[in-house]
Amino acid sequence: MNAMRFVAAACALSMAAVVAAQSGGICTHVEGVVADTAVRVIHVNRVDQNNGYLFTDTIPFANGHFSYDIHTPKTAVYTIYSIEKDWTGHTVSFFADGDTVRIKFVPGASPVWSSPSPLNKELQRVDVVADSIYHSYEARYARFAHYESLTEIERRECDALKDSVNGLVKAFKLGYIRNNPGSVGLFLLFDRAERLYEDSVATRELMAIYDEVYAGRYPDFHLAEYMKMWRASRGIKEGTHYIDFTAPDLNGTDHTLSVEIEGKVALIDFWASWCGPCRRLSRSIIPVYEKYKSRGFTVVGVARERDPKAMRKAIDRDKYPWLNLIELKDRAKLWNLYGIRGGGNKFLVDRDGTILAIDPTAEEVERILKERL
């Protein structure tokens, strides 16, 4: 607990480190060792790219070593993550701060990494305190080593202990985020927000901290814009108004959503060529669209793609009869704006812009259309 108080009391690092980069940008060198023979590929991405969908690059490695340079206009947070043969993996998140980051991927454990950057040292110090809370309970965890063989009462004791420890770690990190505003605190807020996309007490806690401490601050730090979108996306619920946007079609012509759906009940269909479930649900909407399009119903699709050719091929195959726009390489961050994880989601909107249903089935859409139209 003394260590907790020590870190919580530490002065917040100045955001000047984030915005002080020269106009020519900075270069962060990453080098590492792959001691885990199960690793098959290593990716790197900037962390505000929603749930790793758009990795920035693949880092080649040979003979157990890799080297890579990250070029950024200003300090930014990046994640390097390994993908193993069973499709599991490990991650390291750090500030690309114009220094050298050294990483070692080891079998069956979290990667070991180091950096001389004050921002990274502070980030690691927070992790050390969090780990110390877990370690302080190791002796009590020992008696629950073989969970499968425990009695029902012992399992309840084990689960209660785990909840208690997780609660202490959460309280420490939330305290740090609230009391140490700055780039490290904002990254930790982002990191927790990424794990909590559903509406919950925990999500509302994070929203309160954002509103009170971070909203409108640090505009030159790239995570500030992401968190602004995250906060807006938390307000998207049934009964609230959709968020307007403009995006191009495959011919490059821009379309504004509010113009396309004005005066109609509309389904905003966020999908992707690589998302099988999204496309199956979109196809199931086609008969509903054909039945109700002359009665004031429309659909606007938005596809999240790396390559327009994949989208065009999917439309040709699935025969979507409505307007489809493209979110190419997350340029407009529409998935962030709507709080969508993965391939897509669907939002049924009334004539006045009120969201009637989120992720409805074709049957649910038709039922609502019968009522409205």
Short mmCIF file of C-alpha atoms in Angstrom, two decimals:
data_model
loop_
_atom_site.label_atom_id
_atom_site.label_comp_id
_atom_site.label_asym_id
_atom_site.label_seq_id
_atom_site.Cartn_x
_atom_site.Cartn_y
_atom_site.Cartn_z
CA MET A 1 0.00 0.00 0.00
CA ASN A 2 2.94 2.34 0.59
CA ALA A 3 3.96 1.80 -3.02
CA MET A 4 0.41 2.61 -4.09
CA ARG A 5 0.51 5.90 -2.21
CA PHE A 6 3.96 6.65 -3.64
CA VAL A 7 2.85 6.36 -7.24
CA ALA A 8 -0.52 8.00 -6.68
CA ALA A 9 1.29 10.96 -5.16
CA ALA A 10 3.81 11.23 -7.98
CA CYS A 11 3.58 14.43 -9.96
CA ALA A 12 1.85 14.02 -13.33
CA LEU A 13 4.25 14.19 -16.23
CA SER A 14 3.89 17.28 -18.33
CA MET A 15 2.13 17.01 -21.66
CA ALA A 16 4.95 19.12 -23.01
CA ALA A 17 6.79 15.89 -23.77
CA VAL A 18 3.99 14.99 -26.12
CA VAL A 19 3.79 18.24 -28.04
CA ALA A 20 7.44 19.29 -28.05
CA ALA A 21 8.48 17.24 -31.07
CA GLN A 22 10.16 19.15 -33.85
CA SER A 23 8.19 19.90 -37.01
CA GLY A 24 10.13 17.21 -38.83
CA GLY A 25 8.77 14.54 -36.50
CA ILE A 26 10.53 11.99 -34.33
CA CYS A 27 11.84 8.48 -34.80
CA THR A 28 11.49 5.80 -32.15
CA HIS A 29 13.70 2.76 -32.61
CA VAL A 30 12.32 -0.59 -31.48
CA GLU A 31 14.54 -3.63 -31.21
CA GLY A 32 13.86 -6.96 -29.67
CA VAL A 33 14.39 -10.64 -29.08
CA VAL A 34 11.89 -13.40 -29.84
CA ALA A 35 12.77 -16.16 -27.40
CA ASP A 36 9.33 -17.73 -27.80
CA THR A 37 9.47 -20.18 -30.71
CA ALA A 38 5.66 -20.19 -30.93
CA VAL A 39 5.60 -16.63 -32.28
CA ARG A 40 4.68 -16.60 -35.97
CA VAL A 41 4.20 -12.89 -36.69
CA ILE A 42 4.68 -9.52 -34.99
CA HIS A 43 2.41 -6.54 -35.70
CA VAL A 44 2.65 -2.89 -34.70
CA ASN A 45 -0.17 -0.35 -34.58
CA ARG A 46 -1.01 3.03 -33.11
CA VAL A 47 -3.41 2.40 -30.27
CA ASP A 48 -6.22 4.70 -31.35
CA GLN A 49 -6.89 2.42 -34.29
CA ASN A 50 -9.99 0.64 -33.04
CA ASN A 51 -9.25 -2.80 -31.50
CA GLY A 52 -6.19 -3.45 -33.66
CA TYR A 53 -8.19 -3.82 -36.89
CA LEU A 54 -5.69 -1.70 -38.79
CA PHE A 55 -2.21 -2.77 -37.81
CA THR A 56 0.28 -0.24 -39.10
CA ASP A 57 2.84 -2.75 -40.20
CA THR A 58 4.25 -6.25 -39.80
CA ILE A 59 7.70 -6.45 -38.24
CA PRO A 60 9.93 -9.10 -39.80
CA PHE A 61 12.19 -11.09 -37.50
CA ALA A 62 14.96 -13.56 -38.16
CA ASN A 63 17.16 -15.68 -35.91
CA GLY A 64 15.13 -14.52 -32.93
CA HIS A 65 15.73 -10.78 -33.42
CA PHE A 66 13.85 -7.84 -34.88
CA SER A 67 14.44 -4.14 -35.44
CA TYR A 68 11.94 -1.47 -36.47
CA ASP A 69 11.65 2.33 -36.63
CA ILE A 70 8.42 4.20 -35.83
CA HIS A 71 8.20 7.64 -37.43
CA THR A 72 5.65 10.02 -35.91
CA PRO A 73 5.07 13.78 -36.07
CA LYS A 74 4.68 13.84 -32.28
CA THR A 75 4.83 11.45 -29.36
CA ALA A 76 2.17 8.74 -29.72
CA VAL A 77 1.25 5.45 -28.07
CA TYR A 78 1.94 2.27 -30.02
CA THR A 79 1.36 -1.42 -29.38
CA ILE A 80 3.57 -4.23 -30.60
CA TYR A 81 1.95 -7.61 -30.36
CA SER A 82 2.95 -11.14 -31.17
CA ILE A 83 0.65 -13.68 -32.82
CA GLU A 84 1.47 -17.26 -31.91
CA LYS A 85 0.75 -20.49 -33.72
CA ASP A 86 -2.46 -21.06 -31.76
CA TRP A 87 -3.56 -17.46 -32.56
CA THR A 88 -2.96 -16.25 -29.00
CA GLY A 89 -0.30 -13.67 -28.26
CA HIS A 90 1.16 -10.96 -26.04
CA THR A 91 1.30 -7.18 -26.29
CA VAL A 92 3.52 -4.30 -25.24
CA SER A 93 2.10 -0.77 -25.28
CA PHE A 94 4.50 2.16 -25.00
CA PHE A 95 5.02 5.81 -25.88
CA ALA A 96 6.89 6.28 -29.15
CA ASP A 97 8.84 9.19 -27.74
CA GLY A 98 11.93 9.44 -29.94
CA ASP A 99 14.00 6.99 -27.90
CA THR A 100 14.87 3.28 -28.09
CA VAL A 101 12.43 0.63 -26.86
CA ARG A 102 13.79 -2.87 -26.20
CA ILE A 103 11.40 -5.83 -26.04
CA LYS A 104 11.84 -9.53 -25.35
CA PHE A 105 9.06 -12.03 -26.07
CA VAL A 106 9.45 -15.01 -23.74
CA PRO A 107 7.50 -18.28 -23.60
CA GLY A 108 4.46 -18.39 -21.33
CA ALA A 109 4.86 -14.93 -19.83
CA SER A 110 4.36 -11.26 -20.52
CA PRO A 111 7.06 -9.61 -22.65
CA VAL A 112 9.92 -7.85 -20.90
CA TRP A 113 10.58 -4.34 -22.14
CA SER A 114 12.51 -1.19 -21.29
CA SER A 115 12.83 2.42 -22.43
CA PRO A 116 14.66 5.50 -21.16
CA SER A 117 11.66 7.76 -21.89
CA PRO A 118 10.20 9.35 -18.71
CA LEU A 119 6.73 8.64 -20.06
CA ASN A 120 7.49 4.95 -20.44
CA LYS A 121 9.19 4.76 -17.06
CA GLU A 122 6.08 6.24 -15.47
CA LEU A 123 3.85 3.81 -17.36
CA GLN A 124 5.96 0.90 -16.16
CA ARG A 125 5.95 2.23 -12.60
CA VAL A 126 2.15 2.15 -12.56
CA ASP A 127 2.25 -1.46 -13.78
CA VAL A 128 4.77 -2.38 -11.09
CA VAL A 129 2.46 -1.08 -8.37
CA ALA A 130 -0.51 -2.91 -9.86
CA ASP A 131 1.55 -6.11 -10.00
CA SER A 132 2.66 -5.62 -6.39
CA ILE A 133 -0.99 -5.69 -5.30
CA TYR A 134 -1.44 -9.05 -7.00
CA HIS A 135 1.83 -10.39 -5.56
CA SER A 136 0.81 -9.39 -2.02
CA TYR A 137 -1.98 -11.96 -2.26
CA GLU A 138 0.07 -14.79 -3.80
CA ALA A 139 0.26 -16.75 -0.54
CA ARG A 140 -3.52 -16.68 -0.17
CA TYR A 141 -3.94 -17.76 -3.79
CA ALA A 142 -1.65 -20.77 -3.30
CA ARG A 143 -4.31 -22.90 -1.63
CA PHE A 144 -6.53 -22.45 -4.71
CA ALA A 145 -3.85 -23.57 -7.20
CA HIS A 146 -5.96 -26.42 -8.64
CA TYR A 147 -9.32 -24.77 -9.19
CA GLU A 148 -10.91 -27.84 -10.83
CA SER A 149 -10.40 -29.94 -7.70
CA LEU A 150 -11.82 -27.37 -5.27
CA THR A 151 -15.08 -27.81 -3.42
CA GLU A 152 -17.95 -25.44 -4.20
CA ILE A 153 -17.25 -23.48 -1.01
CA GLU A 154 -13.53 -23.20 -1.87
CA ARG A 155 -14.37 -22.00 -5.37
CA ARG A 156 -16.57 -19.28 -3.96
CA GLU A 157 -13.72 -18.25 -1.63
CA CYS A 158 -11.29 -18.21 -4.56
CA ASP A 159 -13.64 -16.13 -6.73
CA ALA A 160 -14.28 -13.71 -3.87
CA LEU A 161 -10.52 -13.28 -3.34
CA LYS A 162 -9.99 -12.68 -7.04
CA ASP A 163 -12.76 -10.07 -7.11
CA SER A 164 -11.26 -8.38 -4.05
CA VAL A 165 -7.78 -8.16 -5.58
CA ASN A 166 -9.11 -6.99 -8.95
CA GLY A 167 -11.10 -4.35 -7.10
CA LEU A 168 -7.95 -3.06 -5.38
CA VAL A 169 -6.06 -2.87 -8.67
CA LYS A 170 -8.98 -1.12 -10.34
CA ALA A 171 -9.26 1.40 -7.47
CA PHE A 172 -5.53 2.12 -7.68
CA LYS A 173 -5.57 2.69 -11.45
CA LEU A 174 -8.72 4.81 -11.38
CA GLY A 175 -7.17 6.86 -8.58
CA TYR A 176 -4.03 7.35 -10.62
CA ILE A 177 -5.99 8.34 -13.73
CA ARG A 178 -8.06 10.88 -11.83
CA ASN A 179 -5.24 12.36 -9.73
CA ASN A 180 -2.46 12.37 -12.32
CA PRO A 181 -3.87 14.04 -15.44
CA GLY A 182 -1.46 13.84 -18.33
CA SER A 183 -0.49 11.59 -21.19
CA VAL A 184 0.02 8.48 -19.03
CA GLY A 185 -3.30 8.99 -17.28
CA LEU A 186 -5.10 9.54 -20.57
CA PHE A 187 -3.59 6.38 -22.04
CA LEU A 188 -4.64 4.34 -18.99
CA LEU A 189 -8.14 5.81 -19.30
CA PHE A 190 -8.19 4.79 -22.97
CA ASP A 191 -6.95 1.31 -22.10
CA ARG A 192 -9.73 0.72 -19.57
CA ALA A 193 -12.35 2.23 -21.87
CA GLU A 194 -11.36 -0.16 -24.65
CA ARG A 195 -12.25 -3.09 -22.39
CA LEU A 196 -15.69 -1.71 -21.46
CA TYR A 197 -17.84 -1.13 -24.51
CA GLU A 198 -21.10 -2.19 -22.90
CA ASP A 199 -23.11 0.19 -20.74
CA SER A 200 -22.19 -0.57 -17.14
CA VAL A 201 -21.36 1.02 -13.81
CA ALA A 202 -17.67 0.72 -14.71
CA THR A 203 -18.22 2.51 -18.03
CA ARG A 204 -20.08 5.32 -16.32
CA GLU A 205 -17.20 5.67 -13.84
CA LEU A 206 -14.80 6.20 -16.72
CA MET A 207 -17.13 8.68 -18.39
CA ALA A 208 -17.31 10.70 -15.17
CA ILE A 209 -13.51 10.82 -14.89
CA TYR A 210 -13.21 11.82 -18.54
CA ASP A 211 -15.80 14.58 -18.16
CA GLU A 212 -14.24 15.95 -14.98
CA VAL A 213 -10.54 15.65 -15.76
CA TYR A 214 -9.77 15.11 -19.46
CA ALA A 215 -12.56 16.53 -21.63
CA GLY A 216 -11.26 19.34 -23.84
CA ARG A 217 -7.67 18.96 -22.66
CA TYR A 218 -4.47 17.89 -24.45
CA PRO A 219 -5.78 18.51 -28.00
CA ASP A 220 -2.34 17.82 -29.52
CA PHE A 221 -2.18 14.29 -28.09
CA HIS A 222 -3.70 11.80 -30.54
CA LEU A 223 -5.64 9.90 -27.86
CA ALA A 224 -7.58 13.06 -26.96
CA GLU A 225 -9.55 12.91 -30.21
CA TYR A 226 -10.15 9.18 -29.84
CA MET A 227 -11.50 9.60 -26.31
CA LYS A 228 -13.71 12.46 -27.43
CA MET A 229 -15.28 10.08 -29.96
CA TRP A 230 -15.47 7.32 -27.35
CA ARG A 231 -17.36 9.64 -25.01
CA ALA A 232 -19.80 10.58 -27.77
CA SER A 233 -20.32 6.92 -28.69
CA ARG A 234 -21.34 6.11 -25.10
CA GLY A 235 -24.36 8.34 -25.63
CA ILE A 236 -25.64 6.26 -28.56
CA LYS A 237 -28.58 4.27 -27.22
CA GLU A 238 -32.13 3.50 -28.18
CA GLY A 239 -34.09 6.72 -27.79
CA THR A 240 -31.13 9.00 -28.53
CA HIS A 241 -30.25 10.70 -31.83
CA TYR A 242 -27.88 9.16 -34.37
CA ILE A 243 -24.57 10.91 -35.12
CA ASP A 244 -24.36 12.45 -38.57
CA PHE A 245 -21.34 12.00 -40.85
CA THR A 246 -20.18 12.35 -44.44
CA ALA A 247 -18.44 9.53 -46.32
CA PRO A 248 -17.70 8.70 -49.98
CA ASP A 249 -19.15 5.98 -52.16
CA LEU A 250 -16.94 3.75 -54.30
CA ASN A 251 -16.87 6.42 -57.01
CA GLY A 252 -15.47 8.97 -54.59
CA THR A 253 -18.67 11.03 -54.30
CA ASP A 254 -19.35 12.25 -50.76
CA HIS A 255 -22.75 11.61 -49.17
CA THR A 256 -24.04 13.11 -45.92
CA LEU A 257 -26.07 10.62 -43.92
CA SER A 258 -28.70 13.10 -42.75
CA VAL A 259 -29.41 14.10 -46.36
CA GLU A 260 -29.73 10.50 -47.52
CA ILE A 261 -32.19 9.45 -44.82
CA GLU A 262 -34.16 12.67 -44.35
CA GLY A 263 -37.86 12.02 -43.76
CA LYS A 264 -37.49 8.24 -43.78
CA VAL A 265 -37.17 5.37 -41.37
CA ALA A 266 -33.63 4.19 -42.08
CA LEU A 267 -31.27 1.38 -41.27
CA ILE A 268 -27.64 2.52 -40.95
CA ASP A 269 -25.76 -0.65 -41.83
CA PHE A 270 -22.12 -0.71 -40.71
CA TRP A 271 -20.51 -3.81 -42.26
CA ALA A 272 -17.27 -5.14 -43.79
CA SER A 273 -16.42 -7.48 -46.63
CA TRP A 274 -14.43 -9.64 -44.19
CA CYS A 275 -17.23 -9.88 -41.60
CA GLY A 276 -19.34 -12.94 -42.41
CA PRO A 277 -22.03 -12.36 -39.74
CA CYS A 278 -22.41 -8.71 -40.85
CA ARG A 279 -22.97 -9.73 -44.44
CA ARG A 280 -25.42 -12.50 -43.59
CA LEU A 281 -27.54 -10.07 -41.62
CA SER A 282 -27.30 -7.46 -44.38
CA ARG A 283 -28.48 -9.99 -46.95
CA SER A 284 -31.43 -10.89 -44.73
CA ILE A 285 -32.52 -7.23 -44.82
CA ILE A 286 -32.84 -7.17 -48.65
CA PRO A 287 -36.41 -8.63 -48.78
CA VAL A 288 -37.50 -6.19 -46.06
CA TYR A 289 -35.99 -3.29 -47.99
CA GLU A 290 -37.72 -4.31 -51.23
CA LYS A 291 -41.05 -4.62 -49.42
CA TYR A 292 -40.91 -1.26 -47.62
CA LYS A 293 -38.71 1.02 -49.75
CA SER A 294 -41.72 2.59 -51.47
CA ARG A 295 -43.36 3.25 -48.11
CA GLY A 296 -40.64 5.41 -46.58
CA PHE A 297 -37.88 2.96 -45.60
CA THR A 298 -34.28 3.17 -46.73
CA VAL A 299 -30.91 1.60 -45.96
CA VAL A 300 -27.47 3.23 -46.08
CA GLY A 301 -24.52 0.88 -45.83
CA VAL A 302 -21.02 1.82 -44.67
CA ALA A 303 -18.23 -0.70 -45.21
CA ARG A 304 -15.03 -0.71 -43.17
CA GLU A 305 -12.31 -1.69 -45.62
CA ARG A 306 -8.60 -1.73 -46.28
CA ASP A 307 -9.15 -2.16 -50.04
CA PRO A 308 -12.14 -0.85 -52.07
CA LYS A 309 -11.87 -3.90 -54.37
CA ALA A 310 -12.92 -6.21 -51.54
CA MET A 311 -16.01 -4.08 -50.88
CA ARG A 312 -16.96 -3.97 -54.55
CA LYS A 313 -16.61 -7.74 -54.82
CA ALA A 314 -18.80 -8.26 -51.72
CA ILE A 315 -21.52 -5.96 -53.09
CA ASP A 316 -21.47 -7.73 -56.45
CA ARG A 317 -21.86 -11.06 -54.70
CA ASP A 318 -24.44 -10.08 -52.06
CA LYS A 319 -26.46 -7.79 -54.38
CA TYR A 320 -27.15 -4.97 -51.91
CA PRO A 321 -29.67 -2.68 -53.65
CA TRP A 322 -29.04 0.40 -51.49
CA LEU A 323 -26.40 3.10 -51.25
CA ASN A 324 -23.11 1.90 -49.79
CA LEU A 325 -20.37 4.20 -48.54
CA ILE A 326 -16.81 3.29 -47.63
CA GLU A 327 -14.79 3.90 -44.47
CA LEU A 328 -11.36 3.33 -45.99
CA LYS A 329 -8.61 2.52 -43.48
CA ASP A 330 -10.64 4.13 -40.68
CA ARG A 331 -10.06 7.61 -42.09
CA ALA A 332 -13.15 9.16 -40.52
CA LYS A 333 -13.01 6.92 -37.41
CA LEU A 334 -16.72 6.11 -37.84
CA TRP A 335 -16.42 2.84 -35.93
CA ASN A 336 -14.95 4.78 -33.02
CA LEU A 337 -17.68 7.41 -33.32
CA TYR A 338 -20.38 4.76 -33.01
CA GLY A 339 -18.53 2.62 -30.49
CA ILE A 340 -18.49 -0.42 -32.79
CA ARG A 341 -16.05 -3.23 -32.21
CA GLY A 342 -15.04 -5.58 -34.99
CA GLY A 343 -16.88 -5.79 -38.28
CA GLY A 344 -20.02 -3.78 -37.79
CA ASN A 345 -23.40 -3.06 -36.29
CA LYS A 346 -26.81 -1.80 -37.40
CA PHE A 347 -28.90 1.14 -36.18
CA LEU A 348 -32.56 1.53 -37.06
CA VAL A 349 -33.49 5.21 -37.04
CA ASP A 350 -36.91 6.89 -37.02
CA ARG A 351 -37.89 9.82 -39.30
CA ASP A 352 -36.89 12.32 -36.59
CA GLY A 353 -33.45 10.75 -36.13
CA THR A 354 -34.28 8.81 -32.96
CA ILE A 355 -32.59 5.42 -32.72
CA LEU A 356 -35.33 2.77 -32.58
CA ALA A 357 -33.15 -0.35 -32.35
CA ILE A 358 -29.48 -1.33 -32.22
CA ASP A 359 -28.32 -4.48 -34.00
CA PRO A 360 -31.86 -5.61 -34.91
CA THR A 361 -32.59 -8.77 -36.87
CA ALA A 362 -34.51 -8.60 -40.15
CA GLU A 363 -37.61 -9.78 -38.30
CA GLU A 364 -37.25 -7.03 -35.72
CA VAL A 365 -36.78 -4.42 -38.44
CA GLU A 366 -39.94 -5.56 -40.21
CA ARG A 367 -41.96 -5.60 -37.01
CA ILE A 368 -40.95 -2.00 -36.26
CA LEU A 369 -41.61 -0.93 -39.86
CA LYS A 370 -45.14 -2.35 -39.67
CA GLU A 371 -45.73 -0.18 -36.63
CA ARG A 372 -44.16 2.97 -38.09
CA LEU A 373 -45.18 2.74 -41.73
#
